Tab-separated table of C-alpha atoms in Angstrom:
chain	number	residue	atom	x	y	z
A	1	UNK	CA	-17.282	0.752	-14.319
A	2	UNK	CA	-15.419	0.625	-17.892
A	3	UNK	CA	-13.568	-2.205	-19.127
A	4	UNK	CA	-10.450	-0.523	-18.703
A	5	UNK	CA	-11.346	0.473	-15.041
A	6	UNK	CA	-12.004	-3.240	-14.213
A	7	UNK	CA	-9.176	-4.652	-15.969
A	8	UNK	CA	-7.154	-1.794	-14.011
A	9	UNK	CA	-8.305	-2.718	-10.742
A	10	UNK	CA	-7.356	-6.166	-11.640
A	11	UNK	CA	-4.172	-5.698	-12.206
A	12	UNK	CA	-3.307	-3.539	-8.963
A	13	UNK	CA	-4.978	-6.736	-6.679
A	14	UNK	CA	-2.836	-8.810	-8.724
A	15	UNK	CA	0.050	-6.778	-7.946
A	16	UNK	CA	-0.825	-6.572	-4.315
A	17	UNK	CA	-0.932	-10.286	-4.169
A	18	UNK	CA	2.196	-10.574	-5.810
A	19	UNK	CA	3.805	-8.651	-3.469
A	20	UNK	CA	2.125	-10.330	-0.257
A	21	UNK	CA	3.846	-13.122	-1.402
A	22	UNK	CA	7.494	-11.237	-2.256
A	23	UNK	CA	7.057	-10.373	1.692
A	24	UNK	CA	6.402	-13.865	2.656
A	25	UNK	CA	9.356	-15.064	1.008
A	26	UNK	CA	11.563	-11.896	1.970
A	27	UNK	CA	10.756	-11.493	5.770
A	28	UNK	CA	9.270	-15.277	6.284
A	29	UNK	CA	6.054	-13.551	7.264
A	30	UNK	CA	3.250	-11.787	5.259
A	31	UNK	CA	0.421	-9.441	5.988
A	32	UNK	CA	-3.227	-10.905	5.975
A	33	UNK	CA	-4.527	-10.758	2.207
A	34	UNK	CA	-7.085	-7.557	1.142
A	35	UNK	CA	-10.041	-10.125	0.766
A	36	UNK	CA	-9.819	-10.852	4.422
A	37	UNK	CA	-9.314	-7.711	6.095
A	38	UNK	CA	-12.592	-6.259	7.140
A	39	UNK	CA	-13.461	-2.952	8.926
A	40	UNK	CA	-13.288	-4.239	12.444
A	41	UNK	CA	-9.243	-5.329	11.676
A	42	UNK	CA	-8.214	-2.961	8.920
A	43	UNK	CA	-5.919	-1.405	11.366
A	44	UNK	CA	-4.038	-4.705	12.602
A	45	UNK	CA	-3.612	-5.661	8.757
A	46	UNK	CA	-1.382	-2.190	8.509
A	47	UNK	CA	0.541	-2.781	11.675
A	48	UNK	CA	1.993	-5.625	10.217
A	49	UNK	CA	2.340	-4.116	6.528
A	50	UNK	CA	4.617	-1.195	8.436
A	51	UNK	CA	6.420	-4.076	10.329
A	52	UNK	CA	6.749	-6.181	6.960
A	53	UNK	CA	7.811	-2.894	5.406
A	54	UNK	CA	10.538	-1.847	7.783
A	55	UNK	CA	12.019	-5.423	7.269
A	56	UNK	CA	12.389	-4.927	3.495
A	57	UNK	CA	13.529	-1.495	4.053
A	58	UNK	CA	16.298	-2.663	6.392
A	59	UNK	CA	17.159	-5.534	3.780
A	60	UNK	CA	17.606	-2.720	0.990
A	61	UNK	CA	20.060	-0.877	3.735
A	62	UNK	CA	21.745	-3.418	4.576
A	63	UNK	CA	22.146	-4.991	0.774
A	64	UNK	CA	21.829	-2.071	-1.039
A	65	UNK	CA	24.455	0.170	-2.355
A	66	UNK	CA	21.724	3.244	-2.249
A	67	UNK	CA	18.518	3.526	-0.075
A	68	UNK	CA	16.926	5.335	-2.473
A	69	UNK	CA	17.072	2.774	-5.652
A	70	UNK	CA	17.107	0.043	-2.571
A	71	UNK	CA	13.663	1.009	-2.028
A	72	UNK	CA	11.909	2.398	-4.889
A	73	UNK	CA	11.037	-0.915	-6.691
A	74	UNK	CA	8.973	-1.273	-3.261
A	75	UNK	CA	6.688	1.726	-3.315
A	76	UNK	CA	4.412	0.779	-6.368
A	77	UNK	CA	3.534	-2.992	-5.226
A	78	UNK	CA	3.330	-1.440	-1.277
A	79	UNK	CA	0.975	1.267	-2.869
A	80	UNK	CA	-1.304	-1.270	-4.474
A	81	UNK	CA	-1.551	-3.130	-1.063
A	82	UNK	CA	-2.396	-0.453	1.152
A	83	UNK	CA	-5.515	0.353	-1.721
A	84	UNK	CA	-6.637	-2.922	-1.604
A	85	UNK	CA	-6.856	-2.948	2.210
A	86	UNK	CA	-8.491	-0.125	1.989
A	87	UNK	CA	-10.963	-1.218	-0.917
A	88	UNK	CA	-12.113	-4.582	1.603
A	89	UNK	CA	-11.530	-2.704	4.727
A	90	UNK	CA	-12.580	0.686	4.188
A	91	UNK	CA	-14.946	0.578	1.107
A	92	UNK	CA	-12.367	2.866	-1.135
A	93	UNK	CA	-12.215	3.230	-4.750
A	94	UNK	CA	-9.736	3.222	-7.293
A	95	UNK	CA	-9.343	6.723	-8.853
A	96	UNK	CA	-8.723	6.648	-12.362
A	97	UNK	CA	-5.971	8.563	-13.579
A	98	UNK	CA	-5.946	11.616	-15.565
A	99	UNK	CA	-3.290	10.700	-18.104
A	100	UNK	CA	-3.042	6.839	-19.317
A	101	UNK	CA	0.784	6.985	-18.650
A	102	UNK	CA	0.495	8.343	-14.731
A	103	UNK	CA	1.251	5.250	-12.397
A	104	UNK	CA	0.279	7.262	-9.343
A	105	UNK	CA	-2.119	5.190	-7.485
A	106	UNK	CA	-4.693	7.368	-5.470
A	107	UNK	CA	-8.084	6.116	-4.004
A	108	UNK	CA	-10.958	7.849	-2.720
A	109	UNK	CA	-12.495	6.605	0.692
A	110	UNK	CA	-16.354	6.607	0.844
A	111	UNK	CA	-16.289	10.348	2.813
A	112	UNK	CA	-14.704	11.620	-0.291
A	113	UNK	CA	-11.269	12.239	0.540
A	114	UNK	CA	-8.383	10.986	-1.631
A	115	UNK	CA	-5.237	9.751	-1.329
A	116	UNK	CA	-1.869	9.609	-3.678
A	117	UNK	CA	-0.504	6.296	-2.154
A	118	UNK	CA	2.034	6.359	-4.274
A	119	UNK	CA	3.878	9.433	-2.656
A	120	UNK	CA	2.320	8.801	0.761
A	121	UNK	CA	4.315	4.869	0.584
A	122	UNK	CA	7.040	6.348	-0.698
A	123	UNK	CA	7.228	9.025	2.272
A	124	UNK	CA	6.903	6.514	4.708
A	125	UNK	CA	9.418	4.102	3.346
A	126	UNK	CA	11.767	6.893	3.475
A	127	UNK	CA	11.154	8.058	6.713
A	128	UNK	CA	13.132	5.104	8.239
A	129	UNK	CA	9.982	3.573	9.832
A	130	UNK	CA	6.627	2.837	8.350
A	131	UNK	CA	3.806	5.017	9.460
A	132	UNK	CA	0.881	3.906	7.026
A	133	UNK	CA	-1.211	2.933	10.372
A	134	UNK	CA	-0.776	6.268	11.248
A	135	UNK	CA	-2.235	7.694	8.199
A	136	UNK	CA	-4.998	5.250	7.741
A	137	UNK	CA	-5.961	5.361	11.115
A	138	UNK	CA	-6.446	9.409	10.727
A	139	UNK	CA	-8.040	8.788	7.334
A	140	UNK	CA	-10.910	6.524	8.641
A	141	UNK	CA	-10.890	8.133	12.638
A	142	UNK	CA	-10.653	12.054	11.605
A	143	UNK	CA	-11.722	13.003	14.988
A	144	UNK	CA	-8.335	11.962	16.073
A	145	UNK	CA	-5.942	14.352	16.113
């Protein structure tokens, strides 16, 4: 791993720490933190990311004059978080973007299958009600259909 690459991955747990704490002070409650999510409760951690999620998202409806810019300064730090569970929980990896400039976050889980959180956060968040359990739980559990 590069310099770059580790100072990269430093910065997104920072920013999913940050975050953790933005939902804390938002919604009262936070998510567990990625260094204490294991295998065993990945699954629980993201139940209560989508709940913590659809809080925020009904804050930026309710407060917002637009949904969309209500909720885009969400997706990024959300992004970061769901990597980092899956980093502890899953034993991910960071995937290095192509161009320096590209802000799409996208990890790789162990079987080899990658993921653009960035767009897959941002879908959810749209949708009106978080699914990133969903996702997750197909990611790790592909026998389930």
């Amino acid at each position: 791993m590069s310099e770059d690459t580790s100072e990269r991955n430093a910065r997104i747990a920072e920013i999913a720490a940050q975050f953790l704490t933005f939902i804390d002070v938002q919604t009262g409650t936070a998510p567990p933190a990625p260094e204490e999510v294991g295998e065993s409760d990945m699954l629980q951690a993201f139940v209560a990311l989508d709940e913590a999620l659809d809080q925020l998202a009904d804050l930026a409806d309710v407060y917002g004059t637009d949904r969309m810019q209500s909720i885009e300064p969400l997706v990024l730090p959300a992004a970061a978080l769901v990597g980092e569970y899956l980093r502890f929980g899953a034993g991910a990896t960071w995937v290095e973007p192509i161009i320096d400039a590209d802000t799409t976050l996208v990890i790789a889980t162990p079987d080899g299958i990658a993921v653009d959180l960035t767009g897959a956060v941002r879908a959810s968040l749209f949708s009106g009600m978080a699914n990133l359990k969903i996702m997750v739980d197909r990611m790790i559990n592909p026998e389930i259909s």
